[in-house]
Coordinates of C-alpha atoms in Angstrom, one line a residue:
M1 CA 12.8 20.1 -79.1
S2 CA 15.8 21.3 -77.1
L3 CA 16.1 20.7 -73.3
R4 CA 15.8 24.4 -72.7
N5 CA 12.6 24.6 -74.7
Y6 CA 11.3 21.5 -73.0
L7 CA 11.9 22.8 -69.5
T8 CA 9.9 25.9 -70.3
S9 CA 7.1 24.1 -72.1
R10 CA 3.6 23.5 -70.9
V11 CA 4.2 19.7 -71.1
F12 CA 7.0 19.9 -68.6
F13 CA 5.0 22.0 -66.1
G14 CA 2.0 19.7 -66.6
Q15 CA 4.1 16.7 -65.8
V16 CA 5.5 18.4 -62.7
F17 CA 2.0 19.3 -61.5
V18 CA 0.9 15.7 -62.0
A19 CA 3.9 14.4 -60.1
L20 CA 3.2 16.8 -57.2
V21 CA -0.4 15.7 -57.0
I22 CA 0.6 12.1 -57.0
L23 CA 3.2 12.8 -54.2
A24 CA 0.6 14.7 -52.1
V25 CA -1.9 11.8 -52.5
L26 CA 0.7 9.2 -51.5
S27 CA 1.7 11.3 -48.5
Y28 CA -1.9 11.6 -47.4
L29 CA -2.5 7.9 -47.8
F30 CA 0.7 7.1 -45.9
M31 CA -0.2 9.4 -43.0
H32 CA -3.7 7.9 -42.9
W33 CA -2.3 4.4 -42.8
L34 CA 0.2 5.4 -40.1
T35 CA -2.5 6.9 -38.0
F36 CA -4.7 3.8 -38.4
T37 CA -2.0 1.3 -37.5
T38 CA -0.7 3.2 -34.4
D39 CA -4.2 4.3 -33.4
H40 CA -2.7 7.8 -33.0
G41 CA -5.0 10.3 -31.5
H42 CA -7.5 7.7 -30.1
E43 CA -6.8 7.4 -26.4
I44 CA -8.9 5.9 -23.6
T45 CA -9.2 7.3 -20.2
V46 CA -8.4 4.7 -17.5
P47 CA -11.4 4.3 -15.2
N48 CA -11.2 4.1 -11.4
L49 CA -11.3 0.4 -10.5
A50 CA -11.0 0.8 -6.7
K51 CA -13.4 -1.4 -4.6
L52 CA -14.6 -3.3 -7.7
T53 CA -14.5 -7.1 -7.8
E54 CA -12.5 -8.9 -10.4
E55 CA -15.7 -9.7 -12.4
Q56 CA -16.8 -6.1 -12.3
V57 CA -13.3 -5.0 -13.5
E58 CA -13.5 -7.4 -16.4
D59 CA -16.9 -6.1 -17.5
K60 CA -15.9 -2.5 -17.2
L61 CA -12.6 -2.9 -19.1
D62 CA -14.3 -4.9 -21.8
E63 CA -16.6 -2.0 -22.6
L64 CA -13.5 0.2 -23.1
D65 CA -11.5 -2.4 -25.1
L66 CA -9.0 -2.7 -22.3
D67 CA -7.6 -5.7 -20.6
Y68 CA -6.3 -6.4 -17.1
V69 CA -3.7 -8.5 -15.3
L70 CA -4.2 -9.7 -11.7
L71 CA -0.8 -9.3 -10.0
D72 CA -1.4 -10.4 -6.5
S73 CA -3.5 -10.0 -3.3
V74 CA -2.4 -7.6 -0.6
D75 CA -2.8 -7.7 3.2
F76 CA -6.4 -7.1 4.2
N77 CA -7.4 -3.4 4.2
S78 CA -10.6 -2.7 6.1
D79 CA -11.3 0.3 4.0
Y80 CA -11.9 -1.9 1.0
P81 CA -14.4 -4.8 0.5
K82 CA -13.0 -8.3 0.5
Y83 CA -11.6 -9.4 -2.9
S84 CA -11.9 -5.9 -4.3
V85 CA -9.3 -3.8 -6.2
V86 CA -6.9 -2.0 -3.9
E87 CA -4.2 -0.8 -6.3
Q88 CA -4.1 -0.3 -10.1
D89 CA -1.5 0.7 -12.7
P90 CA -1.9 2.9 -14.7
L91 CA -3.8 5.1 -12.3
P92 CA -7.3 6.4 -12.9
G93 CA -7.4 9.2 -15.4
A94 CA -4.3 8.1 -17.4
K95 CA -4.6 8.1 -21.2
V96 CA -3.9 4.7 -22.8
K97 CA -4.4 3.1 -26.2
E98 CA -6.9 0.4 -27.0
G99 CA -5.9 -3.1 -25.7
R100 CA -3.7 -1.7 -22.9
K101 CA -3.4 -4.0 -19.9
I102 CA -4.3 -2.6 -16.5
Y103 CA -2.4 -4.2 -13.6
I104 CA -4.5 -4.7 -10.4
K105 CA -4.0 -5.9 -6.9
I106 CA -6.9 -7.5 -4.9
N107 CA -7.7 -7.1 -1.2
A108 CA -7.4 -10.2 0.8
S109 CA -10.4 -11.9 2.4
G110 CA -9.4 -11.0 6.0
F111 CA -6.6 -10.1 8.3
S112 CA -3.9 -12.8 8.8
S113 CA -2.9 -13.7 12.3
V114 CA 0.5 -13.0 13.9
R115 CA 2.1 -14.2 17.1
I116 CA 2.4 -11.8 20.0
P117 CA 6.1 -10.9 20.6
D118 CA 7.6 -11.1 24.1
L119 CA 7.5 -7.5 25.3
I120 CA 7.6 -8.1 29.0
E121 CA 10.3 -6.0 30.7
K122 CA 11.0 -4.2 27.4
T123 CA 10.8 -0.5 27.4
Y124 CA 7.9 1.4 25.8
R125 CA 10.2 2.7 23.1
E126 CA 11.2 -0.8 22.2
A127 CA 7.7 -2.3 22.4
V128 CA 5.9 0.0 20.0
P129 CA 8.2 -0.4 16.9
T130 CA 8.1 -4.2 17.5
L131 CA 4.3 -4.2 17.4
K132 CA 4.2 -2.0 14.3
A133 CA 6.7 -4.2 12.5
L134 CA 4.3 -7.1 12.9
G135 CA 1.3 -5.1 11.7
L136 CA -0.1 -4.6 15.1
E137 CA -1.2 -1.3 16.7
E138 CA -0.5 0.4 20.0
G139 CA -3.6 0.4 22.2
T140 CA -4.4 1.9 25.6
I141 CA -1.4 2.7 27.8
T142 CA -1.9 2.2 31.6
Y143 CA 0.6 2.9 34.4
I144 CA 0.9 1.0 37.6
P145 CA 3.4 1.5 40.5
N146 CA 6.6 -0.1 39.7
L147 CA 10.3 0.7 39.8
G148 CA 10.8 0.2 36.1
K149 CA 9.7 3.4 34.5
D150 CA 8.0 2.8 31.1
M151 CA 8.8 -0.9 31.3
V152 CA 6.2 -3.3 29.9
L153 CA 4.7 -5.3 32.7
E154 CA 1.6 -6.7 31.1
M155 CA 0.1 -7.0 27.6
R156 CA -3.7 -7.0 27.1
Y157 CA -6.1 -7.6 24.2
K158 CA -9.7 -6.7 24.4
G159 CA -9.5 -6.5 28.2
R160 CA -7.8 -9.8 28.8
N161 CA -4.2 -10.5 29.5
I162 CA -2.1 -12.1 26.7
K163 CA 1.3 -13.6 26.6
A164 CA 4.1 -14.0 24.1
G165 CA 3.1 -16.6 21.4
D166 CA -0.6 -16.0 21.5
R167 CA -2.1 -15.3 18.1
V168 CA -4.2 -12.2 17.2
L169 CA -5.2 -10.7 13.8
K170 CA -3.1 -8.1 12.1
S171 CA -4.1 -4.5 12.9
S172 CA -5.2 -5.5 16.4
K173 CA -4.6 -3.0 19.1
I174 CA -2.5 -4.3 22.0
D175 CA -2.9 -2.5 25.3
L176 CA 0.3 -2.1 27.4
V177 CA 0.6 -1.9 31.1
L178 CA 3.8 0.1 32.1
G179 CA 5.6 0.9 35.3
D180 CA 5.4 4.5 36.5
G181 CA 8.9 4.4 38.1
K182 CA 7.5 5.9 41.3
E183 CA 7.5 2.8 43.6
S184 CA 10.5 2.6 46.0
Y185 CA 11.9 -0.1 48.2
V186 CA 10.5 0.0 51.8
E187 CA 12.7 -1.3 54.6
E188 CA 10.9 -4.0 56.5
V189 CA 11.1 -4.1 60.3
D190 CA 12.0 -7.6 61.7
T191 CA 9.7 -8.0 64.6
T192 CA 11.4 -11.2 65.6
A193 CA 14.8 -9.6 66.2
T194 CA 16.5 -10.1 69.6
P195 CA 15.9 -7.0 71.8
T196 CA 18.9 -4.9 72.7
I197 CA 20.1 -4.4 76.3
E198 CA 18.4 -1.1 76.4
E199 CA 15.1 -2.7 75.4
L200 CA 15.3 -5.4 78.2
P201 CA 13.1 -4.8 81.3
N202 CA 15.0 -3.6 84.4
E203 CA 15.3 -6.4 87.1
Q204 CA 14.8 -5.2 90.6

């Protein structure tokens, strides 16, 4: 049989058909294997872990075939229970694949303490940023007569006077007593001064 006759014969078309069927089956099997190995199309929604303890996080993620990594503890946040999750990555609602690690940060057990800075005779504008840099908060502002306007004269915590070096917990409110700038010097009269000639009694 000549090549031309063979290419137009039923045998040739039958072999081409069989080859196409085999190729289609192999392609299907390959795509199925690829989907299985990459878990393509099967995604898990990351849950909200905020305020959960580490044990609760482990139980919740185990149910979803996810894992977690504890990165660190953060400064105490009163909005969250002690030792509960404050931050997580990926965020809640993100789509991840099975076995993905969720990175978490845990709330500390309580506020750490800091030393009170020396704010006496500092201006109000200097004092407030200094407090905030240490994790402290500005409390009640009181003014008393003094030449130094907005100058810090006293520091108070919960109604008692405090001094530089005293320790308080972070996020504590420090009350400041400031000068109002309205006091002026008053010239004192010296009552022991020697009287002038005009002031001496006339001698008869």
